[in-house]
Amino acid sequence: MTTTANEITYRLEQKRRVQADFPGPKSVALGDRRRAVVAAGVASTVPVYVADADGGIIHDVDGNAFIDFGSGIAVTSVGASDPAVVGAVKEAVEHFTHTCFMVTPYESYVALAEQLNRLTPGDHEKRTVLFNSGAEAVENAVKVARLATGRDAVVAFDHAYHGRTNLTMALTAKAMPYKTNFGPFAPEVYRMPMSYPYREENSSITGAEAAKRAITMIEKQIGGDQVAAIIIEPIQGEGGFIVPAEGFLPALADWAKENGVVFIADEVQSGFCRTGEWFAVNHEGVVPDIITMAKGIAGGMPLSAITGRADLLDAVHPGGLGGTYGGNPVACSAALAAIGSMEEYDLIGRARHIEEIAIARLTELQSQLSSGVIGDVRGRGAMLAIELVKPGTTEPNPELTKAVAAACLKEGVIILTCGTYGNVIRLLPPLVITDDLLNDGLDVLAAAIKANA
Ligand SMILES: *Cc1c(COP(=O)(O)O)cnc(C)c1O
């Protein structure tokens, strides 16, 4: 069941076209203005300024056209200007920009909650709350879990990324750049070993055994009856697109159920068709108690959500959850339209099709390179990665990773890196990217690795 993006119409020509000497004069001038006024702590991967974006292409202000392998960090799965999303935003914004759902509610919030309750795993009774950012969704999932269980401890994992607010920094594993000098951090957060197949000391360890390793530590170091929640990304994002060994997630979810622990799947990055399912937990039939969503949910508009068991979410007293902007009506309309486009374009099928093309090409490249610098090829759907290592070892190679990303950018392909060791190249194209553009970008990536390895 491979679909093509043929039925999708594009406003911009889906073709890469960059001048040798970009950034051009307009981007350079904007960069100068920016440095005078924007805090240095906000860094940008690409030194050009955007004029337009559509499908798999980003145009800059100097007329360069880049292939987008980042989707603004897994956000624009339906494209950055999907006609349905644009139309829904225009329609909504002409009526009201905001009233605050906590003051005067509106239908689009309710309609989106209906959709999220329908699309998230499990056929149990569910409730939804809407927020603005992924970090805010994670914060609120933990709030609900603590209130509902009357317990304090929260378990997170090695290589985890859950955001940049105080609690979510505590949940996030990597010090630099996310945590260093930003403490003190929220208490009662405990970190456990992840299942990371490529880097396990015992390479034959199963997912169930890796889960047992974490569970034993939880029981010994915290006590199962003290734990409010386990929070985990079913495929870790910023930590390196780590796909845990099969059986790891189900074993953790089972243990959580037996011990009255709320199992929170952080699907902020992996959700909404990205991995070739609506949610990454679907690959192993795991049904989380609460699921956090953001990034791909609303076609680029800022929106996040938690959906979970009605008994947990309804345990919170009226007024205990919310926020001024949470579930903004324009963002809700965008999300409803984006979900409509995901179904209409069969973006689950598209994500699987992207996986088929890219995994075949990346594994072929891995075997072609006698230097052995591609240590691992992994991922699901259109959430794919290669881990680069020093020739013939498993030692991380962040220098090569940086060089490859820079070489790709020079040719007009926007590539994001990630990973605890900074040595992972991740592919997150919009799910509406054409096969031609995907293959062109992969050609550039392959050439960049060959030239630099
Ligand atoms: C990006 C991300 C977050 C944080 O989302 P923001 O919208 O940036 O606050 C949380 N969890 C995961 C898994 C993410 O990828």
Short mmCIF file of C-alpha atoms and ligand atoms in Angstrom, two decimals:
data_model
loop_
_atom_site.label_atom_id
_atom_site.label_comp_id
_atom_site.label_asym_id
_atom_site.label_seq_id
_atom_site.Cartn_x
_atom_site.Cartn_y
_atom_site.Cartn_z
CA MET A 1 0.00 0.00 0.00
CA THR A 2 2.42 2.66 -1.13
CA THR A 3 0.85 5.94 -1.96
CA THR A 4 2.62 8.74 -3.72
CA ALA A 5 2.40 12.41 -3.01
CA ASN A 6 0.93 12.88 -6.47
CA GLU A 7 -2.49 13.91 -5.26
CA ILE A 8 -0.91 16.66 -3.16
CA THR A 9 -0.66 19.98 -4.95
CA TYR A 10 2.25 22.32 -4.35
CA ARG A 11 2.39 26.08 -4.61
CA LEU A 12 6.19 26.21 -4.90
CA GLU A 13 8.24 24.24 -7.38
CA GLN A 14 9.56 21.19 -5.50
CA LYS A 15 13.17 21.64 -6.55
CA ARG A 16 16.45 22.41 -4.81
CA ARG A 17 18.26 25.51 -6.09
CA VAL A 18 21.00 27.29 -4.11
CA GLN A 19 23.62 29.84 -5.08
CA ALA A 20 27.17 28.85 -4.23
CA ASP A 21 27.74 31.83 -1.96
CA PHE A 22 24.64 31.83 0.23
CA PRO A 23 23.72 33.33 2.67
CA GLY A 24 22.82 36.08 0.21
CA PRO A 25 22.84 39.80 0.98
CA LYS A 26 19.33 39.96 2.45
CA SER A 27 19.98 37.10 4.86
CA VAL A 28 23.32 38.60 5.83
CA ALA A 29 21.63 41.93 6.58
CA LEU A 30 18.93 40.21 8.64
CA GLY A 31 21.60 38.33 10.53
CA ASP A 32 23.25 41.62 11.45
CA ARG A 33 19.96 43.12 12.62
CA ARG A 34 19.25 39.98 14.60
CA ARG A 35 22.55 39.91 16.44
CA ALA A 36 21.90 43.45 17.69
CA VAL A 37 18.51 42.59 19.20
CA VAL A 38 17.95 38.84 19.64
CA ALA A 39 19.56 37.07 22.58
CA ALA A 40 22.57 34.94 21.65
CA GLY A 41 21.11 31.98 23.56
CA VAL A 42 18.61 31.38 20.75
CA ALA A 43 20.72 29.75 18.06
CA SER A 44 19.68 28.91 14.48
CA THR A 45 20.94 25.92 12.48
CA VAL A 46 20.74 27.65 9.10
CA PRO A 47 22.04 31.19 8.43
CA VAL A 48 19.32 32.16 5.92
CA TYR A 49 15.98 33.85 6.53
CA VAL A 50 12.77 32.29 5.26
CA ALA A 51 10.49 33.90 2.70
CA ASP A 52 8.20 30.99 1.84
CA ALA A 53 7.81 27.26 2.45
CA ASP A 54 5.67 24.55 0.91
CA GLY A 55 5.82 20.75 0.72
CA GLY A 56 9.47 19.74 1.08
CA ILE A 57 10.93 23.10 0.03
CA ILE A 58 11.97 26.23 1.95
CA HIS A 59 12.69 29.47 0.04
CA ASP A 60 14.93 32.09 1.59
CA VAL A 61 14.81 35.87 1.12
CA ASP A 62 17.60 35.73 -1.50
CA GLY A 63 15.84 33.26 -3.79
CA ASN A 64 17.54 30.05 -2.65
CA ALA A 65 15.43 26.88 -2.40
CA PHE A 66 16.37 24.30 0.24
CA ILE A 67 15.21 20.74 0.71
CA ASP A 68 13.66 20.51 4.16
CA PHE A 69 14.77 17.37 6.02
CA GLY A 70 13.85 18.90 9.39
CA SER A 71 10.20 20.03 9.20
CA GLY A 72 10.99 22.71 11.78
CA ILE A 73 11.81 19.82 14.16
CA ALA A 74 9.07 17.37 13.19
CA VAL A 75 6.32 19.99 13.09
CA THR A 76 5.29 20.55 9.48
CA SER A 77 4.39 16.96 8.65
CA VAL A 78 1.57 18.19 6.38
CA GLY A 79 3.87 20.87 4.94
CA ALA A 80 4.45 24.44 6.12
CA SER A 81 1.53 25.86 4.13
CA ASP A 82 -0.92 23.01 3.67
CA PRO A 83 -3.93 24.55 1.87
CA ALA A 84 -6.40 22.98 4.31
CA VAL A 85 -4.52 24.33 7.33
CA VAL A 86 -4.10 27.78 5.75
CA GLY A 87 -7.80 27.89 4.87
CA ALA A 88 -8.86 26.81 8.35
CA VAL A 89 -6.62 29.42 9.98
CA LYS A 90 -8.00 32.19 7.74
CA GLU A 91 -11.57 31.13 8.43
CA ALA A 92 -11.03 30.94 12.20
CA VAL A 93 -9.06 34.14 12.56
CA GLU A 94 -11.72 36.22 10.81
CA HIS A 95 -14.18 35.32 13.55
CA PHE A 96 -12.18 35.49 16.76
CA THR A 97 -8.49 35.25 17.59
CA HIS A 98 -8.99 34.39 21.26
CA THR A 99 -11.56 34.39 24.00
CA CYS A 100 -9.82 31.98 26.44
CA PHE A 101 -11.44 28.58 26.75
CA MET A 102 -11.49 29.04 30.55
CA VAL A 103 -13.67 32.15 30.13
CA THR A 104 -15.89 31.70 27.08
CA PRO A 105 -15.43 28.28 25.43
CA TYR A 106 -15.79 27.42 21.72
CA GLU A 107 -16.50 24.37 19.59
CA SER A 108 -13.10 23.83 17.94
CA TYR A 109 -11.52 22.93 21.31
CA VAL A 110 -14.22 20.33 21.94
CA ALA A 111 -14.01 19.00 18.38
CA LEU A 112 -10.24 18.60 18.67
CA ALA A 113 -10.60 16.76 21.99
CA GLU A 114 -13.02 14.39 20.24
CA GLN A 115 -10.46 13.76 17.51
CA LEU A 116 -7.58 13.18 19.93
CA ASN A 117 -9.67 10.81 22.05
CA ARG A 118 -10.50 8.91 18.85
CA LEU A 119 -6.95 8.78 17.42
CA THR A 120 -4.91 7.99 20.54
CA PRO A 121 -4.42 4.31 21.44
CA GLY A 122 -6.96 2.43 23.54
CA ASP A 123 -10.74 2.35 23.53
CA HIS A 124 -11.13 3.31 27.19
CA GLU A 125 -12.92 6.47 28.31
CA LYS A 126 -10.57 9.43 27.71
CA ARG A 127 -10.26 13.12 28.43
CA THR A 128 -8.10 15.79 26.75
CA VAL A 129 -6.60 19.14 27.79
CA LEU A 130 -4.95 21.55 25.35
CA PHE A 131 -1.86 23.69 25.91
CA ASN A 132 0.70 25.60 23.83
CA SER A 133 4.03 23.79 23.87
CA GLY A 134 5.37 20.30 24.28
CA ALA A 135 7.03 21.20 27.57
CA GLU A 136 3.73 22.50 28.91
CA ALA A 137 2.00 19.25 27.96
CA VAL A 138 4.70 17.24 29.77
CA GLU A 139 4.45 19.46 32.88
CA ASN A 140 0.70 18.93 32.97
CA ALA A 141 0.89 15.18 32.42
CA VAL A 142 3.13 15.00 35.50
CA LYS A 143 0.79 17.30 37.47
CA VAL A 144 -2.14 15.00 36.71
CA ALA A 145 -0.17 11.85 37.56
CA ARG A 146 0.97 13.23 40.91
CA LEU A 147 -2.48 14.44 41.89
CA ALA A 148 -4.22 11.25 40.80
CA THR A 149 -1.74 8.91 42.52
CA GLY A 150 -0.87 11.04 45.55
CA ARG A 151 2.79 10.15 44.88
CA ASP A 152 5.82 12.32 44.06
CA ALA A 153 8.48 10.37 42.16
CA VAL A 154 8.78 10.57 38.40
CA VAL A 155 10.93 8.18 36.40
CA ALA A 156 12.65 9.39 33.24
CA PHE A 157 15.33 7.72 31.13
CA ASP A 158 18.87 8.15 29.90
CA HIS A 159 18.98 10.20 26.65
CA ALA A 160 15.51 11.63 27.35
CA TYR A 161 14.39 15.01 26.10
CA HIS A 162 11.20 16.50 27.48
CA GLY A 163 11.65 20.28 27.15
CA ARG A 164 13.28 23.41 28.51
CA THR A 165 11.06 24.53 31.42
CA ASN A 166 12.22 23.80 34.95
CA LEU A 167 10.50 20.44 35.46
CA THR A 168 11.15 19.33 31.90
CA MET A 169 14.83 20.30 32.16
CA ALA A 170 14.96 18.01 35.18
CA LEU A 171 13.40 15.24 33.09
CA THR A 172 15.79 15.88 30.19
CA ALA A 173 19.06 13.94 30.32
CA LYS A 174 21.56 16.05 28.39
CA ALA A 175 23.40 18.79 30.27
CA MET A 176 24.77 20.85 27.39
CA PRO A 177 23.04 22.86 25.96
CA TYR A 178 19.76 22.20 27.78
CA LYS A 179 20.61 22.23 31.50
CA THR A 180 24.12 23.51 32.15
CA ASN A 181 24.00 26.39 34.67
CA PHE A 182 20.18 26.56 34.58
CA GLY A 183 19.58 24.75 37.87
CA PRO A 184 18.49 24.07 40.53
CA PHE A 185 16.13 21.59 38.98
CA ALA A 186 12.78 20.20 40.11
CA PRO A 187 13.12 17.40 42.68
CA GLU A 188 11.80 13.82 42.70
CA VAL A 189 12.99 13.00 39.20
CA TYR A 190 14.86 9.68 38.85
CA ARG A 191 16.79 8.60 35.77
CA MET A 192 16.89 4.99 34.66
CA PRO A 193 18.83 3.13 31.95
CA MET A 194 17.26 3.15 28.50
CA SER A 195 17.20 0.32 26.00
CA TYR A 196 19.70 1.50 23.37
CA PRO A 197 20.36 -1.55 21.17
CA TYR A 198 23.37 -0.11 19.31
CA ARG A 199 25.20 0.79 22.53
CA GLU A 200 24.30 -2.04 24.90
CA GLU A 201 27.33 -3.63 26.56
CA ASN A 202 25.58 -6.96 26.22
CA SER A 203 24.47 -6.81 22.61
CA SER A 204 22.08 -9.75 23.00
CA ILE A 205 20.05 -8.14 25.81
CA THR A 206 16.34 -8.27 24.96
CA GLY A 207 13.83 -5.49 25.42
CA ALA A 208 12.24 -7.36 28.31
CA GLU A 209 15.64 -7.76 30.01
CA ALA A 210 16.43 -4.08 29.53
CA ALA A 211 13.06 -3.24 31.08
CA LYS A 212 13.80 -5.59 33.98
CA ARG A 213 17.11 -3.77 34.52
CA ALA A 214 15.26 -0.45 34.83
CA ILE A 215 12.43 -1.90 36.92
CA THR A 216 14.84 -3.46 39.42
CA MET A 217 16.54 -0.10 39.85
CA ILE A 218 13.17 1.64 40.30
CA GLU A 219 12.11 -0.87 42.94
CA LYS A 220 15.44 -0.73 44.79
CA GLN A 221 16.15 3.00 44.55
CA ILE A 222 12.66 4.54 44.73
CA GLY A 223 10.13 1.84 45.59
CA GLY A 224 7.34 1.04 43.15
CA ASP A 225 4.68 2.41 45.50
CA GLN A 226 6.37 5.82 45.58
CA VAL A 227 6.30 6.35 41.82
CA ALA A 228 3.65 8.64 40.35
CA ALA A 229 4.68 8.25 36.72
CA ILE A 230 7.07 6.80 34.21
CA ILE A 231 7.59 9.18 31.30
CA ILE A 232 9.25 7.93 28.13
CA GLU A 233 9.55 8.84 24.46
CA PRO A 234 8.64 5.63 22.57
CA ILE A 235 11.33 6.65 20.08
CA GLN A 236 13.69 9.12 21.69
CA GLY A 237 14.06 12.35 19.73
CA GLU A 238 16.80 14.80 20.70
CA GLY A 239 18.65 11.96 22.49
CA GLY A 240 19.42 10.29 19.17
CA PHE A 241 16.33 8.72 17.56
CA ILE A 242 16.84 5.71 19.78
CA VAL A 243 14.36 2.92 19.13
CA PRO A 244 14.23 0.68 22.22
CA ALA A 245 14.50 -3.07 21.72
CA GLU A 246 11.20 -4.81 21.04
CA GLY A 247 9.44 -5.65 24.28
CA PHE A 248 10.98 -2.84 26.33
CA LEU A 249 7.97 -0.50 26.21
CA PRO A 250 5.33 -3.19 26.78
CA ALA A 251 7.23 -4.55 29.81
CA LEU A 252 7.49 -1.08 31.35
CA ALA A 253 3.82 -0.37 30.67
CA ASP A 254 2.81 -3.71 32.23
CA TRP A 255 4.90 -3.04 35.33
CA ALA A 256 3.38 0.45 35.62
CA LYS A 257 -0.11 -0.99 35.47
CA GLU A 258 0.63 -3.60 38.14
CA ASN A 259 2.07 -0.94 40.45
CA GLY A 260 -0.45 1.85 40.04
CA VAL A 261 2.10 3.98 38.20
CA VAL A 262 0.90 6.30 35.44
CA PHE A 263 2.60 5.42 32.14
CA ILE A 264 3.13 8.62 30.16
CA ALA A 265 4.18 8.32 26.52
CA ASP A 266 5.82 11.55 25.39
CA GLU A 267 4.85 11.53 21.71
CA VAL A 268 5.57 15.21 21.19
CA GLN A 269 8.06 14.34 18.42
CA SER A 270 6.98 10.85 17.37
CA GLY A 271 3.22 11.44 17.11
CA PHE A 272 0.85 12.20 14.23
CA CYS A 273 1.89 9.74 11.50
CA ARG A 274 5.61 10.54 11.82
CA THR A 275 6.65 6.93 12.48
CA GLY A 276 4.16 5.31 10.10
CA GLU A 277 1.46 4.98 12.75
CA TRP A 278 -0.67 7.63 14.40
CA PHE A 279 1.57 7.20 17.45
CA ALA A 280 4.87 5.38 17.94
CA VAL A 281 3.46 3.26 20.80
CA ASN A 282 1.08 1.66 18.27
CA HIS A 283 3.99 -0.32 16.79
CA GLU A 284 3.98 -2.53 19.89
CA GLY A 285 0.34 -2.15 20.89
CA VAL A 286 1.18 -0.18 24.04
CA VAL A 287 -1.71 1.83 25.48
CA PRO A 288 -0.38 4.71 27.61
CA ASP A 289 -2.34 6.10 30.55
CA ILE A 290 -1.53 9.61 29.33
CA ILE A 291 -0.04 10.66 26.01
CA THR A 292 1.60 14.04 25.39
CA MET A 293 1.37 15.59 21.93
CA ALA A 294 2.58 18.76 20.20
CA LYS A 295 4.93 19.34 17.22
CA GLY A 296 3.10 17.68 14.29
CA ILE A 297 -0.37 18.24 15.73
CA ALA A 298 -1.42 21.52 14.11
CA GLY A 299 0.43 22.00 10.83
CA GLY A 300 2.86 24.48 12.40
CA MET A 301 0.55 26.41 14.72
CA PRO A 302 1.54 26.33 18.41
CA LEU A 303 -0.60 23.76 20.17
CA SER A 304 -0.07 20.84 22.51
CA ALA A 305 -2.27 18.34 24.26
CA ILE A 306 -2.51 15.63 26.82
CA THR A 307 -5.02 12.84 26.34
CA GLY A 308 -5.47 10.16 28.92
CA ARG A 309 -7.64 7.95 31.10
CA ALA A 310 -10.78 9.81 32.15
CA ASP A 311 -10.40 8.69 35.77
CA LEU A 312 -6.94 10.30 35.95
CA LEU A 313 -7.75 13.56 34.18
CA ASP A 314 -11.13 14.02 35.84
CA ALA A 315 -9.51 13.55 39.26
CA VAL A 316 -8.23 17.13 38.99
CA HIS A 317 -10.41 19.80 40.61
CA PRO A 318 -12.03 22.42 38.33
CA GLY A 319 -9.52 25.20 37.64
CA GLY A 320 -6.53 22.95 38.35
CA LEU A 321 -5.60 22.69 34.66
CA GLY A 322 -5.54 25.30 31.93
CA GLY A 323 -3.73 28.44 30.84
CA THR A 324 -4.59 31.69 29.09
CA TYR A 325 -3.77 30.56 25.57
CA GLY A 326 -4.13 26.78 25.86
CA GLY A 327 -6.20 25.49 22.95
CA ASN A 328 -6.22 28.81 21.10
CA PRO A 329 -9.14 28.73 18.62
CA VAL A 330 -6.99 29.44 15.55
CA ALA A 331 -4.56 26.67 16.55
CA CYS A 332 -7.47 24.26 17.20
CA SER A 333 -8.89 24.91 13.73
CA ALA A 334 -5.41 24.36 12.27
CA ALA A 335 -5.11 21.05 14.13
CA LEU A 336 -8.49 19.84 12.92
CA ALA A 337 -7.48 20.68 9.36
CA ALA A 338 -4.03 19.09 9.76
CA ILE A 339 -5.58 15.86 11.05
CA GLY A 340 -7.96 15.97 8.07
CA SER A 341 -5.00 16.28 5.70
CA MET A 342 -3.15 13.42 7.42
CA GLU A 343 -6.13 11.20 6.69
CA GLU A 344 -6.83 12.56 3.21
CA TYR A 345 -3.22 12.24 2.03
CA ASP A 346 -2.70 8.96 3.94
CA LEU A 347 0.37 10.33 5.66
CA ILE A 348 0.74 7.09 7.61
CA GLY A 349 1.27 5.37 4.26
CA ARG A 350 3.56 8.19 3.11
CA ALA A 351 5.70 7.86 6.25
CA ARG A 352 6.08 4.11 5.60
CA HIS A 353 6.92 4.81 1.97
CA ILE A 354 9.62 7.30 3.05
CA GLU A 355 11.02 4.66 5.41
CA GLU A 356 11.17 2.10 2.61
CA ILE A 357 13.09 4.43 0.30
CA ALA A 358 15.42 5.94 2.88
CA ILE A 359 16.26 2.82 4.91
CA ALA A 360 17.16 0.89 1.75
CA ARG A 361 19.44 3.67 0.57
CA LEU A 362 21.06 4.30 3.97
CA THR A 363 21.77 0.62 4.66
CA GLU A 364 23.24 0.28 1.17
CA LEU A 365 25.46 3.28 1.87
CA GLN A 366 26.44 1.77 5.21
CA SER A 367 27.64 -1.41 3.53
CA GLN A 368 29.38 0.49 0.70
CA LEU A 369 31.52 2.52 3.08
CA SER A 370 34.50 0.37 3.95
CA SER A 371 35.54 2.87 6.63
CA GLY A 372 32.56 1.75 8.70
CA VAL A 373 31.64 5.29 9.79
CA ILE A 374 27.91 4.59 9.66
CA GLY A 375 27.60 2.63 12.89
CA ASP A 376 23.84 2.30 12.88
CA VAL A 377 20.84 2.97 10.66
CA ARG A 378 17.57 3.12 12.58
CA GLY A 379 14.16 4.63 13.03
CA ARG A 380 10.60 4.20 11.89
CA GLY A 381 8.57 5.88 9.18
CA ALA A 382 9.94 9.34 8.52
CA MET A 383 11.77 9.51 11.85
CA LEU A 384 15.06 8.03 10.68
CA ALA A 385 18.67 8.38 11.72
CA ILE A 386 22.22 7.29 11.14
CA GLU A 387 24.76 7.21 13.92
CA LEU A 388 28.27 8.20 12.81
CA VAL A 389 31.32 6.69 14.50
CA LYS A 390 35.10 6.76 14.20
CA PRO A 391 36.22 4.32 11.46
CA GLY A 392 35.90 0.71 12.54
CA THR A 393 34.78 1.51 16.11
CA THR A 394 31.59 2.45 17.95
CA GLU A 395 33.21 5.62 19.25
CA PRO A 396 30.96 8.63 18.50
CA ASN A 397 32.08 10.89 15.68
CA PRO A 398 30.50 14.32 16.29
CA GLU A 399 33.13 16.05 14.11
CA LEU A 400 32.12 14.02 11.05
CA THR A 401 28.45 14.57 11.90
CA LYS A 402 28.93 18.33 11.93
CA ALA A 403 30.95 18.22 8.71
CA VAL A 404 28.30 16.14 6.92
CA ALA A 405 25.45 18.42 8.04
CA ALA A 406 27.44 21.46 6.90
CA ALA A 407 28.24 19.86 3.54
CA CYS A 408 24.56 19.02 3.00
CA LEU A 409 23.50 22.55 3.85
CA LYS A 410 26.05 23.93 1.39
CA GLU A 411 24.28 21.93 -1.32
CA GLY A 412 20.86 23.12 -0.18
CA VAL A 413 19.72 20.28 2.07
CA ILE A 414 18.70 21.17 5.61
CA ILE A 415 19.83 18.37 7.94
CA LEU A 416 19.41 18.26 11.70
CA THR A 417 21.75 16.46 14.06
CA CYS A 418 20.97 15.08 17.52
CA GLY A 419 22.12 12.54 20.07
CA THR A 420 23.68 12.50 23.50
CA TYR A 421 27.07 12.31 21.78
CA GLY A 422 26.17 14.75 18.97
CA ASN A 423 26.86 12.07 16.36
CA VAL A 424 23.42 11.34 14.93
CA ILE A 425 22.06 12.66 11.65
CA ARG A 426 18.29 12.63 11.75
CA LEU A 427 15.88 12.72 8.87
CA LEU A 428 12.53 14.36 9.56
CA PRO A 429 11.19 15.40 6.16
CA PRO A 430 7.66 16.71 5.82
CA LEU A 431 5.52 13.64 5.13
CA VAL A 432 4.27 15.36 1.96
CA ILE A 433 7.76 15.48 0.43
CA THR A 434 7.92 14.14 -3.15
CA ASP A 435 9.93 11.01 -3.92
CA ASP A 436 12.15 13.07 -6.25
CA LEU A 437 13.00 15.58 -3.58
CA LEU A 438 13.58 12.85 -0.99
CA ASN A 439 15.93 11.01 -3.33
CA ASP A 440 17.73 14.20 -4.31
CA GLY A 441 18.31 15.01 -0.63
CA LEU A 442 19.52 11.47 0.05
CA ASP A 443 21.93 11.74 -2.91
CA VAL A 444 23.39 14.87 -1.35
CA LEU A 445 23.64 13.21 2.05
CA ALA A 446 25.37 10.14 0.62
CA ALA A 447 27.86 12.29 -1.31
CA ALA A 448 28.56 14.37 1.79
CA ILE A 449 29.30 11.29 3.89
CA LYS A 450 31.52 9.78 1.18
CA ALA A 451 33.44 13.04 0.78
CA ASN A 452 34.01 13.51 4.50
CA ALA A 453 34.42 9.95 5.77
C1 LIG B 1 10.29 18.94 21.42
C2 LIG B 1 9.95 18.03 22.49
C3 LIG B 1 9.41 18.48 23.71
C4 LIG B 1 9.26 19.94 24.03
O1 LIG B 1 8.37 20.58 23.15
P1 LIG B 1 8.38 22.18 23.08
O2 LIG B 1 7.18 22.49 22.22
O3 LIG B 1 9.66 22.58 22.44
O4 LIG B 1 8.23 22.68 24.47
C5 LIG B 1 9.03 17.54 24.63
N1 LIG B 1 9.17 16.22 24.39
C6 LIG B 1 9.68 15.76 23.24
C7 LIG B 1 9.79 14.28 23.03
C8 LIG B 1 10.11 16.63 22.26
O5 LIG B 1 10.64 16.17 21.12
#
